[in-house]
C-alpha cells in the first residue's frame, strides 16, 4: 500500500471542504482492498463513516436512506422490508454478514468492478490505466459483462444493491463545493464507452449524502433473484430485480433491472413497458426477458449468461407476481 | 557448505532462511503495511482490545488485522486471504462481526474490539468455544477463531432460526477442511439457549 494521510471528517461541511483531491473512506471494504493492491492510490483519505449520515427516514412519498447506513442496517430495516423487499433481498444476497456490517450505501454505490484484469497491475486495463488496453477482450470472460460494454472495456458492475435501486428508480442526493444536487439513479453510473476510467457522474469532491427511493405499489411487490457459482458469498452470474403492480388481473406497472450482465446496473424501461397491461403470466415474462437482454454481446466464456439472465428475469417476475 | 550441496541441504537452508525472515507462516501473513513509515508519518491510535485500553503509534496503513497480529501479538485472528474473501480474520467491533483485514486500524479508533483471545473468562471457555470442541467442529483449526467469533455474533443477531439460516449466517467463514456440518451442529447446540 502507498503512503497516505488520514483525516476523520468532523462534519459534512468539513468533508466537502476536504473533498477535492481526496478519497472518501466509508466502510473501506472496496477502497482498502484496492489500495492494498495499489489499484487505487489516493494520497489523502477523508473518513466519513462517523458522520451523521446513517439515518433511514420515511417521508410522505418515499424513504430517505443515509449514505453511511450500513448494508446490514438497511436490509434489516422494517420499512425497507415492507416497502422494498427487493432491496432487502438484494443486500442480503451480497458479500457476507461481516462485510455487510461495515459496507455502506454510498460505498456500495461506488464499489469498483471485480474484473480480474482491473485488479492485476501486471495486465492491461483501460479503466485502471487509460490507454493501456483491455486484457479481458481476449481473456477469461466468465465474470464479464454482456451488456453495455465497449471495445475499451467490458468490466462487469458487481453490485446487487444497485440493481434493486435501479429498478426502484432511486435518486442520489450529493453535496459538493458548488452545493447540493440530485442525480437520477440511471445517470449515476457511466457506461465505459471511450473512457472506462470515468465511472460516476460525480464532480470532484462531491459527497453522497443520501439515496431517496420513491414509494410505489410495484416496489411493495418486488423480489430479487441472484444466481451464482455457490450458494452464498459469491458475486452474481446473473441477477434480477423485479417489481409488479397488479390490478384486476393485469400488470399496471413493472420495474425490472438485471445484474451480473451489465457494465452498469441494467434497468430496462422497454421491458417494463412491454409488461404493462399484460396478464402476469409466463408468456409476458418471457417476452420482457427477451427484451431485457437485447443487444447483448457475448464472448467465449460468457455466452451462457444470455439464457441464464433470461431465466433469472422470468423467475424474478414470477416470484413478484406471486407476492411476498 | 559442501561443494555440491544435496537437495536436503538446500531445503534446510531454504527453510532456515525462511524462518529468519519470518516467512514460514505462509506468505499471506506478511504484514500488508511493513513498518517502513518514517517516524514522522506515524499517528496515534487508541482503542480497547479485549477489555484493555491500548494506545499506540502506528503507520496509518496498518489494517486492524495487522495491528492485532503484529503490533499487539494477538495471533488468534488469522490472515487467510487478506481480501475479505474468507472470514479467517473475523473479530467483533462493538459486538458486531467484521473482517479485520479490510479495516484500517484507524477506522476503529475508540472502539471495543474482541478477538478470540478475549472470549474465555479466565480458564472457563466461552460456551461457543466449548460447543466447537464438543461437536468436533474443526480439523486444522485455521478458520476456527473466525468461525467462533462469527457464530457468537450470529446468535446475538438472532436470525439463526433454522439450519438453512445457520448455513447462510455462517457463509462469510470459509473452512478449507470442510468442517461445515459440525460447525453448524455447534451453533445449533447453543441456539435458543439465550
Ligand atoms: C469478498 C467480497 C465479496 C463481495 N460480494 C459482494 C456481492 O456479492 N454483492 C455486492 O453487491 N457487493 C459485494 N461486495 C462489495 C461490497 O458490497 C462493497 O465493498 C461495499 O458495499 C463498499 O462499501 P464501503 O462502505 O466499504 O465502501 P468504501 O470501500 O469505503 O468506499 C468505496 C468507494 O466509495 C466511495 N465513497 C464511500 N462513501 C462515499 C460518500 N459518502 N460519498 C462519495 N463517495 C463515497 C469511496 O471513496 C470509494 O471510492 C463484496 C466485497 C468483498 C470484499
Ligand atoms: S483474511 Fe480477512 S477475510 Fe480472509
Ligand atoms: S478447520 Fe481447517 S480450515 Fe476450517
XYZ file of C-alpha atoms and ligand atoms in Angstrom:
579
model
C 0.000 0.000 0.000
C 1.232 3.513 -0.813
C 1.509 6.186 1.849
C -1.488 8.399 2.534
C -2.656 10.876 5.106
C -5.782 10.131 7.094
C -8.325 12.556 8.415
C -11.643 11.904 10.147
C -14.262 14.376 8.942
C -15.900 16.200 11.847
C -18.939 17.322 9.843
C -20.403 17.103 6.348
C -19.090 20.612 5.650
C -15.666 19.553 6.854
C -15.738 16.562 4.485
C -16.899 18.600 1.490
C -14.178 21.186 2.159
C -11.518 18.459 2.339
C -13.050 16.560 -0.576
C -11.401 17.679 -3.815
C -8.221 15.667 -4.341
C -9.027 13.246 -1.531
C -10.857 9.927 -1.413
C -13.760 9.483 0.974
C -13.467 6.403 3.153
C -16.625 4.721 4.427
C -16.514 1.020 5.333
C -13.304 0.537 3.383
C -14.265 -2.889 2.044
C -13.780 -1.793 -1.549
C -11.319 1.076 -1.150
C -8.876 -0.515 1.325
C -8.914 -3.715 -0.719
C -7.943 -1.814 -3.879
C -5.383 0.319 -2.034
C -3.632 -2.850 -0.872
C -3.460 -3.973 -4.487
C -2.258 -0.462 -5.442
C -5.054 -0.213 -7.979
C -6.349 2.905 -6.224
C -3.703 5.154 -4.702
C -5.253 8.175 -3.006
C -2.750 10.332 -1.160
C -5.425 11.619 1.223
C -8.240 9.739 2.905
C -11.172 11.526 4.484
C -13.066 9.128 6.741
C -16.778 9.921 6.514
C -18.056 6.807 8.279
C -18.798 8.600 11.566
C -20.754 11.451 10.045
C -24.393 11.740 10.977
C -25.471 10.207 7.652
C -26.801 6.914 8.923
C -30.484 7.576 9.377
C -33.278 5.850 7.466
C -36.263 8.143 7.364
C -39.768 7.726 5.940
C -41.026 10.775 4.030
C -44.590 11.141 2.724
C -43.534 10.000 -0.758
C -40.557 7.758 -0.151
C -37.728 6.546 2.039
C -34.537 8.520 2.534
C -31.544 6.359 3.350
C -28.387 7.949 4.723
C -25.190 7.399 2.735
C -23.396 5.853 5.700
C -26.158 3.457 6.767
C -24.602 0.003 6.637
C -25.818 -2.667 4.244
C -26.893 -4.729 7.300
C -28.889 -1.841 8.774
C -30.714 -1.117 5.518
C -31.500 -4.784 4.857
C -32.978 -5.239 8.347
C -34.985 -2.007 8.457
C -38.731 -2.749 8.814
C -39.791 -0.039 6.338
C -37.278 -1.262 3.769
C -38.551 -4.822 4.143
C -42.191 -3.717 3.884
C -41.858 -1.134 1.107
C -38.994 -2.564 -0.920
C -38.486 -6.284 -0.246
C -36.304 -6.408 -3.376
C -33.782 -4.063 -1.773
C -33.545 -6.047 1.444
C -33.166 -9.296 -0.503
C -30.543 -7.824 -2.817
C -28.488 -6.532 0.103
C -28.698 -9.831 1.970
C -27.563 -11.699 -1.142
C -24.385 -9.604 -1.331
C -20.976 -10.253 0.230
C -21.032 -11.757 3.762
C -22.502 -10.749 7.134
C -19.081 -9.426 8.210
C -18.749 -7.245 5.110
C -22.348 -6.022 5.217
C -21.812 -4.837 8.803
C -19.328 -2.228 7.595
C -20.216 -1.723 3.913
C -22.267 1.435 3.463
C -24.884 2.547 0.973
C -22.599 5.111 -0.692
C -19.680 2.691 -0.694
C -21.808 0.033 -2.343
C -22.942 2.556 -4.978
C -19.314 3.260 -5.748
C -17.724 -0.147 -5.315
C -15.391 -0.954 -8.194
C -15.580 -3.783 -10.656
C -14.199 -7.186 -9.666
C -12.683 -7.653 -13.168
C -9.566 -9.767 -12.549
C -7.553 -7.651 -15.006
C -8.540 -4.386 -13.300
C -7.257 -5.869 -10.045
C -3.979 -7.137 -11.516
C -1.309 -4.490 -12.112
C 0.557 -6.855 -14.436
C -2.173 -6.767 -17.092
C -3.610 -4.158 -19.450
C -6.695 -2.304 -18.249
C -8.129 0.916 -19.663
C -10.134 1.531 -16.509
C -7.085 1.358 -14.264
C -4.611 2.847 -16.706
C -6.298 4.701 -19.596
C -4.875 3.752 -22.982
C -3.151 0.570 -21.815
C -5.685 -1.739 -23.490
C -8.155 -4.307 -22.211
C -6.867 -7.763 -21.407
C -10.410 -9.015 -20.853
C -11.420 -8.697 -24.504
C -9.282 -11.702 -25.414
C -9.133 -13.075 -21.888
C -11.173 -15.121 -19.458
C -14.625 -13.586 -19.587
C -16.851 -15.762 -17.414
C -17.342 -12.853 -15.000
C -17.606 -10.083 -17.599
C -20.477 -8.022 -18.940
C -22.518 -8.899 -21.992
C -24.453 -5.612 -21.982
C -23.131 -2.060 -22.126
C -19.532 -2.892 -23.000
C -17.293 -1.070 -25.464
C -14.173 -2.082 -27.365
C -12.245 -0.492 -24.484
C -13.868 -2.211 -21.517
C -16.301 -4.986 -20.649
C -15.897 -4.884 -16.881
C -18.963 -6.049 -15.003
C -20.736 -3.909 -12.431
C -20.738 -6.214 -9.401
C -23.342 -4.695 -7.088
C -26.589 -6.343 -6.023
C -27.928 -3.348 -4.084
C -27.590 -1.150 -7.154
C -29.711 -3.493 -9.277
C -32.581 -3.151 -6.804
C -32.133 0.631 -6.574
C -32.061 0.938 -10.358
C -35.360 -0.937 -10.626
C -36.868 1.195 -7.837
C -35.730 4.360 -9.643
C -33.883 5.807 -6.690
C -32.412 9.302 -6.671
C -28.968 10.061 -5.270
C -28.515 13.251 -3.265
C -24.999 14.710 -3.254
C -23.252 17.788 -1.883
C -20.140 19.352 -3.339
C -18.142 22.560 -3.389
C -20.887 24.028 -5.630
C -23.819 22.984 -3.492
C -26.410 20.218 -3.483
C -27.934 18.298 -6.361
C -29.928 15.161 -7.147
C -28.774 12.517 -9.611
C -31.314 10.039 -11.015
C -30.054 6.511 -10.413
C -29.765 5.680 -14.092
C -27.400 8.619 -14.654
C -25.086 7.889 -11.714
C -23.056 5.036 -13.223
C -21.439 5.756 -16.595
C -21.078 3.343 -19.481
C -17.408 2.650 -20.273
C -17.525 3.958 -23.873
C -14.212 5.564 -24.777
C -13.448 6.443 -21.165
C -13.799 3.430 -18.883
C -11.805 5.312 -16.242
C -14.782 7.648 -15.742
C -17.175 5.625 -13.660
C -19.541 8.002 -11.879
C -21.397 11.215 -12.639
C -19.805 12.852 -9.601
C -17.801 16.072 -9.712
C -14.516 16.151 -7.791
C -15.181 16.454 -4.085
C -18.878 15.632 -4.256
C -20.063 13.634 -1.255
C -23.072 11.337 -1.427
C -25.421 12.304 1.411
C -28.403 10.021 0.878
C -30.430 7.912 -1.502
C -34.143 8.611 -1.903
C -36.422 5.778 -3.007
C -39.962 6.736 -4.041
C -42.787 4.575 -2.689
C -44.602 2.558 -5.327
C -47.081 -0.297 -5.461
C -44.648 -2.277 -7.620
C -41.921 -1.726 -5.039
C -44.054 -3.414 -2.399
C -44.468 -6.450 -4.624
C -40.859 -6.905 -5.606
C -38.286 -9.679 -5.477
C -34.570 -10.221 -6.128
C -33.179 -13.410 -7.633
C -29.436 -14.000 -7.782
C -27.694 -16.925 -9.463
C -24.072 -17.610 -8.561
C -21.378 -20.254 -8.565
C -22.002 -21.249 -4.956
C -24.934 -20.953 -2.578
C -23.710 -17.774 -0.891
C -20.793 -15.306 -0.625
C -20.231 -15.020 -4.382
C -20.864 -12.362 -6.993
C -23.791 -12.769 -9.380
C -23.528 -14.647 -12.659
C -26.940 -13.194 -13.343
C -29.481 -11.495 -11.133
C -32.768 -9.691 -11.488
C -34.784 -7.175 -9.502
C -38.436 -7.265 -10.437
C -41.497 -5.452 -9.095
C -45.087 -5.617 -10.295
C -48.206 -3.620 -9.582
C -51.175 -5.835 -10.394
C -54.795 -4.665 -10.508
C -57.828 -6.610 -11.771
C -55.593 -9.384 -13.039
C -53.421 -7.116 -15.195
C -49.988 -5.584 -14.713
C -50.400 -1.844 -14.155
C -46.730 -1.039 -13.676
C -43.487 -3.011 -13.739
C -39.947 -2.458 -12.521
C -37.144 -4.527 -13.977
C -33.357 -4.456 -13.769
C -30.648 -7.051 -14.369
C -27.386 -7.635 -12.517
C -24.349 -9.766 -13.306
C -24.597 -8.951 -17.001
C -24.090 -5.207 -17.450
C -21.238 -2.730 -17.234
C -23.666 -0.811 -15.026
C -26.819 -1.777 -13.122
C -29.072 -2.647 -16.064
C -32.585 -1.259 -15.857
C -34.689 -1.932 -18.962
C -37.572 0.558 -19.351
C -38.644 -1.076 -22.671
C -39.169 -4.397 -20.900
C -41.124 -2.639 -18.151
C -43.376 -1.024 -20.766
C -43.903 -4.317 -22.548
C -45.292 -5.781 -19.320
C -47.857 -3.033 -18.834
C -51.422 -4.136 -19.468
C -50.437 -7.806 -19.759
C -51.647 -10.668 -17.625
C -48.960 -11.582 -15.074
C -48.108 -14.839 -16.796
C -45.179 -16.687 -18.220
C -45.579 -15.568 -21.848
C -45.451 -11.917 -20.852
C -42.466 -12.541 -18.581
C -40.588 -14.370 -21.318
C -41.203 -11.548 -23.749
C -39.945 -8.994 -21.219
C -36.869 -11.137 -20.535
C -36.174 -11.298 -24.257
C -36.297 -7.503 -24.499
C -34.143 -7.160 -21.386
C -31.104 -8.854 -22.966
C -31.485 -7.184 -26.360
C -28.182 -6.028 -27.795
C -26.143 -8.405 -25.653
C -22.685 -9.297 -26.945
C -21.310 -12.498 -25.546
C -17.756 -13.816 -25.619
C -16.038 -17.157 -25.338
C -16.670 -17.812 -21.662
C -19.913 -15.951 -21.017
C -22.319 -16.998 -23.775
C -24.278 -18.905 -21.124
C -25.232 -15.619 -19.470
C -27.737 -14.834 -22.186
C -30.051 -17.710 -21.352
C -29.245 -17.537 -17.644
C -30.219 -13.843 -17.500
C -33.478 -14.524 -19.327
C -34.436 -17.349 -16.999
C -33.431 -15.322 -13.944
C -35.684 -12.492 -15.103
C -38.636 -14.841 -15.686
C -38.097 -16.339 -12.240
C -37.948 -12.936 -10.513
C -41.084 -11.737 -12.312
C -42.889 -14.971 -11.416
C -41.990 -14.560 -7.741
C -43.023 -10.895 -7.802
C -46.383 -11.855 -9.319
C -46.894 -14.427 -6.559
C -46.360 -11.668 -4.000
C -44.226 -11.796 -0.876
C 28.504 -25.770 2.686
C 29.758 -28.770 0.643
C 30.782 -28.028 -2.946
C 27.807 -29.971 -4.278
C 25.014 -29.271 -1.901
C 22.452 -32.081 -1.738
C 18.775 -31.428 -2.087
C 18.280 -31.757 1.644
C 20.890 -29.107 2.468
C 19.262 -26.706 0.062
C 15.858 -27.366 1.575
C 17.119 -26.941 5.127
C 18.970 -23.783 4.172
C 15.846 -22.535 2.445
C 13.650 -23.253 5.401
C 16.130 -21.778 7.855
C 16.273 -18.532 5.945
C 12.512 -18.555 5.624
C 12.296 -18.776 9.415
C 14.815 -15.998 9.698
C 12.655 -13.803 7.508
C 9.536 -14.789 9.392
C 8.008 -16.096 6.185
C 7.249 -19.636 7.282
C 3.799 -18.672 8.496
C 2.824 -18.649 4.832
C 3.191 -15.711 2.509
C -0.293 -14.492 3.335
C 0.809 -13.481 6.817
C 3.363 -10.933 5.666
C 2.074 -7.649 7.079
C 0.455 -5.570 4.360
C 1.972 -2.379 5.606
C 5.573 -3.044 6.538
C 6.838 -0.887 9.364
C 8.652 1.317 6.871
C 6.948 4.596 7.587
C 9.197 7.418 8.708
C 8.653 8.142 12.421
C 7.067 11.465 11.469
C 4.398 9.612 9.475
C 3.257 7.620 12.500
C -0.057 8.511 14.055
C -1.643 7.950 17.454
C -4.362 5.402 17.906
C -6.247 4.354 20.971
C -8.805 1.596 21.223
C -9.978 -1.121 23.581
C -8.909 -4.675 22.873
C -10.404 -7.487 24.944
C -11.288 -5.077 27.715
C -7.899 -3.393 27.865
C -7.231 0.156 26.719
C -4.382 0.292 24.233
C -2.603 3.391 22.998
C -0.165 3.001 20.122
C 1.722 4.881 17.454
C 1.163 3.252 14.111
C 1.725 3.553 10.389
C -1.650 4.788 9.035
C -1.597 1.928 6.511
C -1.883 -0.698 9.240
C -5.019 -2.810 8.968
C -6.850 -3.858 12.101
C -5.728 -7.437 11.441
C -2.059 -6.457 11.223
C -2.420 -4.261 14.285
C -3.736 -7.211 16.290
C -1.219 -9.717 14.982
C 1.917 -7.650 14.552
C 1.615 -4.721 16.951
C -0.270 -6.438 19.772
C 0.889 -10.038 19.336
C -2.670 -11.358 19.263
C -2.306 -14.009 16.591
C -5.698 -15.643 17.114
C -7.243 -13.714 14.232
C -5.854 -15.352 11.110
C -4.861 -13.964 7.737
C -6.342 -16.327 5.198
C -6.831 -14.227 2.085
C -6.300 -10.619 3.200
C -9.097 -9.500 0.863
C -12.371 -10.096 2.626
C -12.951 -13.427 0.937
C -12.571 -15.985 3.731
C -13.546 -14.675 7.193
C -10.478 -16.108 8.992
C -9.781 -12.588 10.299
C -13.249 -12.106 11.820
C -13.296 -10.091 15.050
C -16.034 -8.231 16.903
C -16.085 -4.439 16.933
C -18.589 -3.072 19.446
C -20.134 -6.537 19.360
C -20.517 -6.713 15.577
C -18.541 -9.129 13.437
C -16.307 -7.668 10.746
C -13.399 -8.810 8.550
C -10.407 -7.137 10.212
C -8.247 -7.452 7.078
C -10.275 -4.822 5.207
C -10.460 -2.257 8.008
C -7.758 0.272 8.643
C -6.881 0.253 12.329
C -7.612 3.997 12.345
C -11.221 3.285 11.436
C -11.801 1.586 14.795
C -10.310 4.373 16.928
C -12.027 4.354 20.321
C -13.999 1.185 19.597
C -14.143 -2.060 21.589
C -12.515 -4.957 19.765
C -12.975 -8.573 20.833
C -10.676 -11.274 19.494
C -10.693 -14.992 20.193
C -8.158 -14.339 22.983
C -10.801 -12.253 24.787
C -13.671 -14.693 24.616
C -12.921 -17.053 27.518
C -13.459 -15.991 31.154
C -10.119 -16.918 32.679
C -9.893 -20.701 32.454
C -13.557 -21.066 31.563
C -14.213 -21.367 27.856
C -16.926 -19.342 26.191
C -19.921 -21.649 25.549
C -19.298 -21.384 21.788
C -15.683 -22.485 22.223
C -16.898 -25.423 24.306
C -19.550 -26.253 21.696
C -16.907 -26.331 18.941
C -14.907 -28.831 20.978
C -17.940 -30.931 21.855
C -19.060 -31.099 18.228
C -15.553 -31.593 16.837
C -16.147 -28.529 14.668
C -12.635 -28.144 13.259
C -9.788 -30.030 11.702
C -6.669 -27.911 11.088
C -8.121 -25.051 13.144
C -7.017 -22.194 10.914
C -10.515 -20.887 10.266
C -11.716 -21.676 13.798
C -11.162 -18.374 15.652
C -13.066 -16.583 12.902
C -15.787 -19.225 12.869
C -16.281 -18.981 16.622
C -16.491 -15.182 16.698
C -18.802 -15.228 13.719
C -21.033 -17.792 15.434
C -21.139 -15.724 18.633
C -22.241 -12.699 16.600
C -24.756 -14.736 14.602
C -26.541 -15.855 17.770
C -26.570 -12.271 19.051
C -28.120 -11.167 15.752
C -30.988 -13.558 16.492
C -31.502 -14.751 12.925
C -30.242 -18.344 13.215
C -33.744 -19.783 13.481
C -33.313 -22.707 11.068
C -30.493 -24.885 9.768
C -30.639 -23.005 6.468
C -30.345 -19.722 8.332
C -27.308 -21.022 10.237
C -25.603 -22.026 6.994
C -26.378 -18.669 5.382
C -25.431 -16.809 8.571
C -22.077 -18.609 8.681
C -21.418 -18.247 4.947
C -18.846 -15.493 5.477
C -16.443 -18.038 7.002
C -14.788 -20.461 4.638
C -13.400 -23.735 6.013
C -10.943 -25.431 3.702
C -11.110 -28.601 5.755
C -14.849 -28.731 5.197
C -15.875 -28.966 8.845
C -19.168 -27.273 7.976
C -21.626 -29.919 9.255
C -20.010 -29.905 12.677
C -19.725 -26.124 12.756
C -23.474 -25.945 12.108
C -24.018 -28.518 14.843
C -22.055 -26.380 17.298
C -24.170 -23.325 16.501
C -27.361 -25.400 16.675
C -26.338 -26.688 20.111
C -26.303 -23.163 21.533
C -29.199 -21.742 19.601
C -32.147 -20.970 21.853
C -30.034 -21.145 24.996
C -30.102 -17.331 25.162
C -15.125 -10.610 -0.758
C -16.164 -9.605 -1.138
C -17.372 -10.045 -1.644
C -18.345 -9.131 -2.012
N -19.515 -9.592 -2.529
C -20.453 -8.701 -2.939
C -21.669 -9.138 -3.528
O -21.923 -10.337 -3.672
N -22.561 -8.198 -3.922
C -22.321 -6.864 -3.769
O -23.175 -6.060 -4.140
N -21.175 -6.429 -3.230
C -20.246 -7.311 -2.820
N -19.075 -6.862 -2.285
C -18.779 -5.427 -2.333
C -19.252 -4.659 -1.135
O -20.658 -4.555 -1.187
C -18.601 -3.287 -1.217
O -17.227 -3.454 -0.996
C -19.158 -2.318 -0.207
O -20.527 -2.101 -0.420
C -18.425 -0.996 -0.268
O -18.889 -0.160 0.770
P -17.850 0.547 1.779
O -18.657 1.408 2.677
O -16.978 -0.448 2.416
O -17.067 1.435 0.734
P -15.553 2.016 0.707
O -14.629 0.923 0.399
O -15.320 2.793 1.971
O -15.692 3.018 -0.486
C -15.940 2.589 -1.812
C -15.939 3.809 -2.735
O -16.997 4.688 -2.401
C -16.513 5.991 -2.143
N -17.389 6.567 -1.119
C -17.744 5.997 0.059
N -18.642 6.773 0.701
C -18.843 7.876 -0.073
C -19.682 9.029 0.026
N -20.496 9.236 1.090
N -19.652 9.942 -0.976
C -18.845 9.758 -2.051
N -18.036 8.677 -2.196
C -18.044 7.748 -1.228
C -15.093 5.793 -1.722
O -14.310 6.940 -1.950
C -14.674 4.636 -2.618
O -14.350 5.104 -3.893
C -18.105 -7.742 -1.864
C -16.905 -7.297 -1.330
C -15.933 -8.210 -0.968
C -14.644 -7.714 -0.412
S -8.195 -12.717 5.872
Fe -9.794 -11.329 6.072
S -11.388 -12.282 5.021
Fe -9.718 -13.584 4.579
S -10.659 -26.370 10.202
Fe -9.171 -26.243 8.631
S -9.890 -24.537 7.528
Fe -11.510 -24.894 8.853
